[in-house]
Short mmCIF file of C-alpha atoms in Angstrom, two decimals:
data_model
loop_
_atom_site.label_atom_id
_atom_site.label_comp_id
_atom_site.label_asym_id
_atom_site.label_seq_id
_atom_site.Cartn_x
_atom_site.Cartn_y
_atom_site.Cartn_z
CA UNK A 11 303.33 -8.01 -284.63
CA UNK A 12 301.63 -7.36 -281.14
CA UNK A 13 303.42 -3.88 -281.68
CA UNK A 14 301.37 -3.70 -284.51
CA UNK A 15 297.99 -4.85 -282.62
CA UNK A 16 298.48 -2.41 -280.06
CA UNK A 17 298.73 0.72 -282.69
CA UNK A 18 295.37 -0.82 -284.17
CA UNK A 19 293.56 -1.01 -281.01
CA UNK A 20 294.76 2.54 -279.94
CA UNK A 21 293.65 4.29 -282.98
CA UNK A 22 290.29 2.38 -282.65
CA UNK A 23 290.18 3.70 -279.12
CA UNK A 24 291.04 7.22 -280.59
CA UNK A 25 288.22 7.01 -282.79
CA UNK A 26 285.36 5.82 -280.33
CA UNK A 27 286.65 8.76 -277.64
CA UNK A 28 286.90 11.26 -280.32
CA UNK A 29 283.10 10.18 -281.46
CA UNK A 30 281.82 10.43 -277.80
CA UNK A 31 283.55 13.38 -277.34
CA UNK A 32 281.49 15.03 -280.36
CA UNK A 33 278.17 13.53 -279.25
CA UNK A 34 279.16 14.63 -275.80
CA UNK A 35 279.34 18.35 -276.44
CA UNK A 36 276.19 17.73 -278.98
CA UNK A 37 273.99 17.13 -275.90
CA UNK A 38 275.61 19.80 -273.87
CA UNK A 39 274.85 22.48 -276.51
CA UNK A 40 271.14 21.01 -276.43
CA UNK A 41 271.07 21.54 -272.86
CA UNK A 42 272.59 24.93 -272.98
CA UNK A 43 270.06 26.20 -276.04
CA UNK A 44 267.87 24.81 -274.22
CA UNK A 45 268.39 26.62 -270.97
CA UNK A 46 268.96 30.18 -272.91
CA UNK A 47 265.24 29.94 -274.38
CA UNK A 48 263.67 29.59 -271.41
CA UNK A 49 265.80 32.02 -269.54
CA UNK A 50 264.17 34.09 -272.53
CA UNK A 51 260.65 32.93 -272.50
CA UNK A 52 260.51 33.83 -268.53
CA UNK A 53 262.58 37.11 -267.91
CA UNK A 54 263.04 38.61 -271.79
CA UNK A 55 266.74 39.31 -273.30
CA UNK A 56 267.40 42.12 -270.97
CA UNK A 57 266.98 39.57 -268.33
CA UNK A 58 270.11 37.42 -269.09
CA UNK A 59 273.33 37.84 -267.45
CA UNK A 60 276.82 36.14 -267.64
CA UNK A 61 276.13 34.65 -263.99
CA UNK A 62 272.18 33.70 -264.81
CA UNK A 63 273.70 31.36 -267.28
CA UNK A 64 275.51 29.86 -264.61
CA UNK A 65 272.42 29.27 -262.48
CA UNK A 66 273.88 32.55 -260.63
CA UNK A 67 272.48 36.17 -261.59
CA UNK A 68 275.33 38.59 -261.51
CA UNK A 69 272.84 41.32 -261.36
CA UNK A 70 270.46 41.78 -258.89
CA UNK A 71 267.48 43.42 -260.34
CA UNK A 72 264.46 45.30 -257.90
CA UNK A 73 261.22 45.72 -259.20
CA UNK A 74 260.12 48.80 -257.55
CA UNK A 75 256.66 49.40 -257.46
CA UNK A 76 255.57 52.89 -257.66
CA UNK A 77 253.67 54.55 -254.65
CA UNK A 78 249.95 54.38 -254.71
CA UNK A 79 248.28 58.00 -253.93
CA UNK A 80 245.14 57.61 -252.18
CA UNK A 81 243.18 60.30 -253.64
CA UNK A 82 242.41 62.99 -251.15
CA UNK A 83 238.51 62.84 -250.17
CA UNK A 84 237.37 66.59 -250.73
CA UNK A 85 234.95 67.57 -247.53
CA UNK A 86 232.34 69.97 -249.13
CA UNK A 87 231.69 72.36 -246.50
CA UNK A 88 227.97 72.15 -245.53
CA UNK A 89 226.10 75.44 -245.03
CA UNK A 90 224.33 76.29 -241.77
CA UNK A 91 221.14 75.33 -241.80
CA UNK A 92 218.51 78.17 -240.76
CA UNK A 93 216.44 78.04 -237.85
CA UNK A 94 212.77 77.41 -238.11
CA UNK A 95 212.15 80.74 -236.96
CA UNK A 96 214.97 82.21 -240.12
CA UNK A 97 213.14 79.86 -242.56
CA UNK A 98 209.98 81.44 -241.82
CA UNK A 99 211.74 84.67 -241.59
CA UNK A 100 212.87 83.85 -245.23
CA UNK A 101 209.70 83.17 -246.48
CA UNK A 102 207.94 86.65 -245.51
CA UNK A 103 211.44 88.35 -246.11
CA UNK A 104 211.59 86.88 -250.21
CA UNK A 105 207.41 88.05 -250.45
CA UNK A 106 208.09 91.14 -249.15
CA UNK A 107 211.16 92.48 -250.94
CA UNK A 108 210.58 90.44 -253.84
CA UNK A 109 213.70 88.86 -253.77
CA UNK A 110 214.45 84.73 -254.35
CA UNK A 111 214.25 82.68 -251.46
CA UNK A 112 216.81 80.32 -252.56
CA UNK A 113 219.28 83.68 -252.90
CA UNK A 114 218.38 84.45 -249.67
CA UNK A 115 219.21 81.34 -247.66
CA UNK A 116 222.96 82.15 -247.86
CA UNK A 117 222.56 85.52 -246.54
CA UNK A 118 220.38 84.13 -243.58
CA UNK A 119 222.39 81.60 -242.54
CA UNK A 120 225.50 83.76 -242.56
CA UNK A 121 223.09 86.33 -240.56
CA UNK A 122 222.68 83.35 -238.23
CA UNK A 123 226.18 82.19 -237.85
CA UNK A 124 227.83 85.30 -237.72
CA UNK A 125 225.00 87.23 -234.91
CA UNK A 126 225.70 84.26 -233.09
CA UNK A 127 229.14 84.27 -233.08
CA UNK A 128 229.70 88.06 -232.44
CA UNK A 129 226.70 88.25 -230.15
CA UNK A 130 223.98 90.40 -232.07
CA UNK A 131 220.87 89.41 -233.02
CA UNK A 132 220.97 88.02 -236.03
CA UNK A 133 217.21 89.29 -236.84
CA UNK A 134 218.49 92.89 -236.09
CA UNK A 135 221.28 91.76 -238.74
CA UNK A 136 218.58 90.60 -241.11
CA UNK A 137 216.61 94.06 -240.41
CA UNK A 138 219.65 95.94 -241.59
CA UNK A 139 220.46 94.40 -244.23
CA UNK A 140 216.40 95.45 -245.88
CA UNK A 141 216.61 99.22 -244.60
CA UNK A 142 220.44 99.75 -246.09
CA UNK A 143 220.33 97.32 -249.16
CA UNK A 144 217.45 95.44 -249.57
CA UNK A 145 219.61 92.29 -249.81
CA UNK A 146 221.50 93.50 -252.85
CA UNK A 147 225.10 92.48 -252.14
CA UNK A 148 226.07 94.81 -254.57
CA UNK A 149 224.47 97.81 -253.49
CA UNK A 150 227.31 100.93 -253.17
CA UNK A 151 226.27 104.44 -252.10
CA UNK A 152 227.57 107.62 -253.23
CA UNK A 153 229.55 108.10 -250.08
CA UNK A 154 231.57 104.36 -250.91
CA UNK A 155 229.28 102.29 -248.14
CA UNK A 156 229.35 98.74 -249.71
CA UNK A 157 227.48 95.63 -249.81
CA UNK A 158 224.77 94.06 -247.70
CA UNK A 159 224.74 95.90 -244.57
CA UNK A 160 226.56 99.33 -246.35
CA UNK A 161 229.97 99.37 -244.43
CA UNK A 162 232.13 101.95 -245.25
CA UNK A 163 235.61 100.64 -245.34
CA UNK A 164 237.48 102.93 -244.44
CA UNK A 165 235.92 104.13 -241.56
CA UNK A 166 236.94 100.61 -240.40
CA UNK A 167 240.28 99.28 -241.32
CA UNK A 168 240.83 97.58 -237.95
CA UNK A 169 237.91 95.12 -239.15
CA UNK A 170 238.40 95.15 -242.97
CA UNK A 171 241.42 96.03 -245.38
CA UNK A 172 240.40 96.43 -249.08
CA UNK A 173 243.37 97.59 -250.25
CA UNK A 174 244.46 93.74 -251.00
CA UNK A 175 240.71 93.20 -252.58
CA UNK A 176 238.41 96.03 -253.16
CA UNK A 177 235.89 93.82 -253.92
CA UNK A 178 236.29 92.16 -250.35
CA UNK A 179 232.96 93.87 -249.43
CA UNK A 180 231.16 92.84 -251.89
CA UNK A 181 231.40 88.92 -250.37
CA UNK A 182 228.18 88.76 -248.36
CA UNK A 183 229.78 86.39 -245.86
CA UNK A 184 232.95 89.57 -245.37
CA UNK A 185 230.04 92.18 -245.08
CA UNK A 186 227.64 90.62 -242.85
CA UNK A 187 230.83 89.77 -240.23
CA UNK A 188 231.98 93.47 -240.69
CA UNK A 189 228.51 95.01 -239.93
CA UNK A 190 228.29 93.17 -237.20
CA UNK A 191 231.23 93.47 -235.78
CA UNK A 192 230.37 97.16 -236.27
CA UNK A 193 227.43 96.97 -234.31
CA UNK A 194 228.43 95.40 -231.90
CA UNK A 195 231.35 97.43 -231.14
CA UNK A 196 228.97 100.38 -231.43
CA UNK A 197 226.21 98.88 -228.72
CA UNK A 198 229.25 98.52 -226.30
CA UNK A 199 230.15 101.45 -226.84
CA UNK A 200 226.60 103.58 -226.65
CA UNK A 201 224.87 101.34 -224.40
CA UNK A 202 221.64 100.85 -226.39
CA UNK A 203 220.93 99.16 -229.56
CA UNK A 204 219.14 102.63 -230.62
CA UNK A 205 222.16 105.04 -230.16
CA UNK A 206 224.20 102.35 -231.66
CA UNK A 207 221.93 102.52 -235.08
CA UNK A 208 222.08 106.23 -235.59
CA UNK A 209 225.57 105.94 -234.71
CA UNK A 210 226.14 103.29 -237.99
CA UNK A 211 224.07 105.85 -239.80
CA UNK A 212 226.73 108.41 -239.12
CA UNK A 213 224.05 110.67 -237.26
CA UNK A 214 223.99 111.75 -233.79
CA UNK A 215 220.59 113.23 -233.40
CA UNK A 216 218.66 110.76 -231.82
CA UNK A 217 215.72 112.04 -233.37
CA UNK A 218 217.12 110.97 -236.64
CA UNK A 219 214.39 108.02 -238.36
CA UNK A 220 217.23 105.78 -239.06
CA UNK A 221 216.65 103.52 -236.00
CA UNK A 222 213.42 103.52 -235.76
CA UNK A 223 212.82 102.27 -239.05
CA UNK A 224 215.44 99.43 -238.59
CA UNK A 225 213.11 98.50 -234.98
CA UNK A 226 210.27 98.37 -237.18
CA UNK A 227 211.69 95.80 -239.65
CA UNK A 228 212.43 93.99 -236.80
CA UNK A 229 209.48 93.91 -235.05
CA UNK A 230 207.84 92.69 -238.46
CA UNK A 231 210.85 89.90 -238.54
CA UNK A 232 209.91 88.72 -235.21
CA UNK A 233 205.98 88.55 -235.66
CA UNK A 234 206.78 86.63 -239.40
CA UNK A 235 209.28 84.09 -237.38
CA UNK A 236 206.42 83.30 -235.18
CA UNK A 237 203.33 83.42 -237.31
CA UNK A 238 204.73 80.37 -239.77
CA UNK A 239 206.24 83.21 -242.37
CA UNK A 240 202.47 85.06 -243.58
CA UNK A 241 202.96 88.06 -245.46
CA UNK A 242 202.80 90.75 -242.30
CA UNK A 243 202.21 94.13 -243.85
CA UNK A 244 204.79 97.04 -245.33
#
């Protein structure tokens, strides 16, 4: 009989363990679904790992961010500005050889820079430039002098090679710097601004009207840079 009571109260106590048991592992799935979807919700599927279940992530994942590239500022070069004696210069200069003053500025201002730079005056640069060109940068003779100031490359090849651009001399920044490098070398070399004109006009007679006709554009220059640019005559 009390054999009998104790099989009765053990299956009971079966049952209530076996029903705690199942509501046991009921709640523990809750919490589990309910730890996945969040885990989802917050990091995506791709974000779940074996350990990350665990409260552990098995994986460790950088976010690498990808270099910012300051953009690179672009510093316009800024163009000589002329003289007020070369703006007045360019004035008379675009009346007299009817050519645009705003094409002109360029070619001054490299006269400028570059007679300063080389040592030559950069009026007697100016003057050249009228008697051999009249500031046509594309001016070419029948004898092959080029450009702005009429250099004849290959008289020169210590100052200019062509061979790697053949239009090199038609850049009025390349010609003005060869011509006066030119003269230059050739004032050195004569001893007077005079011999050294005839001498870039490939003559030797110094009766030859080449250089006096570049000293009289340059006289005109001069009395135009200091009378405010008026129209001063042929």
């Amino acid at each position: 009989m009390f054999a009998t009571r104790i099989a009765k109260y053990a299956r009971h106590a079966a049952s209530f363990m076996l029903h705690f048991a199942h509501g046991g592992l009921l709640v523990a799935g809750l919490i589990v679904t309910l730890f996945i979807a969040s885990r989802i919700a917050n990091h995506g599927v791709q974000g779940l790992s074996l350990g990350s279940l665990g409260g552990e992530s098995s994986v460790s994942t950088a976010v690498v961010d990808e270099p910012v590239v300051e953009p690179v500022a672009e510093v316009a070069e800024t163009p000589a500005k002329l003289s007020p004696d070369l703006q007045r210069v360019k004035a008379y200069v675009a009346k007299r050889y009817q050519v645009s003053a705003v094409a002109l500025e360029p070619l001054l201002a490299a006269a400028q820079q570059t007679g300063r730079s080389v040592g030559v005056d950069p009026l007697l640069i100016v003057a050249v430039m009228a008697i051999e060109s009249r500031f046509n940068p594309f001016a070419e003779s029948p004898m092959g002098a080029q450009g702005l100031m009429q250099v004849i490359p290959k008289w020169h090849p210590d100052k200019i090679d062509v061979k790697a651009d053949r239009s090199a001399m038609f850049d009025p920044h390349t010609n003005i710097r060869v011509g006066a490098l030119v003269l230059k070398e050739y004032i050195q070399t004569t001893g007077s601004i005079e011999r050294a004109l005839q001498q870039y006009n490939g003559s030797s007679d110094p009766a030859a009207p080449y250089a006096n006709k570049v000293m009289a554009v340059k006289a005109q220059l001069s009395q135009a840079a200091r009378s405010g640019g008026k129209f001063v005559g042929a």
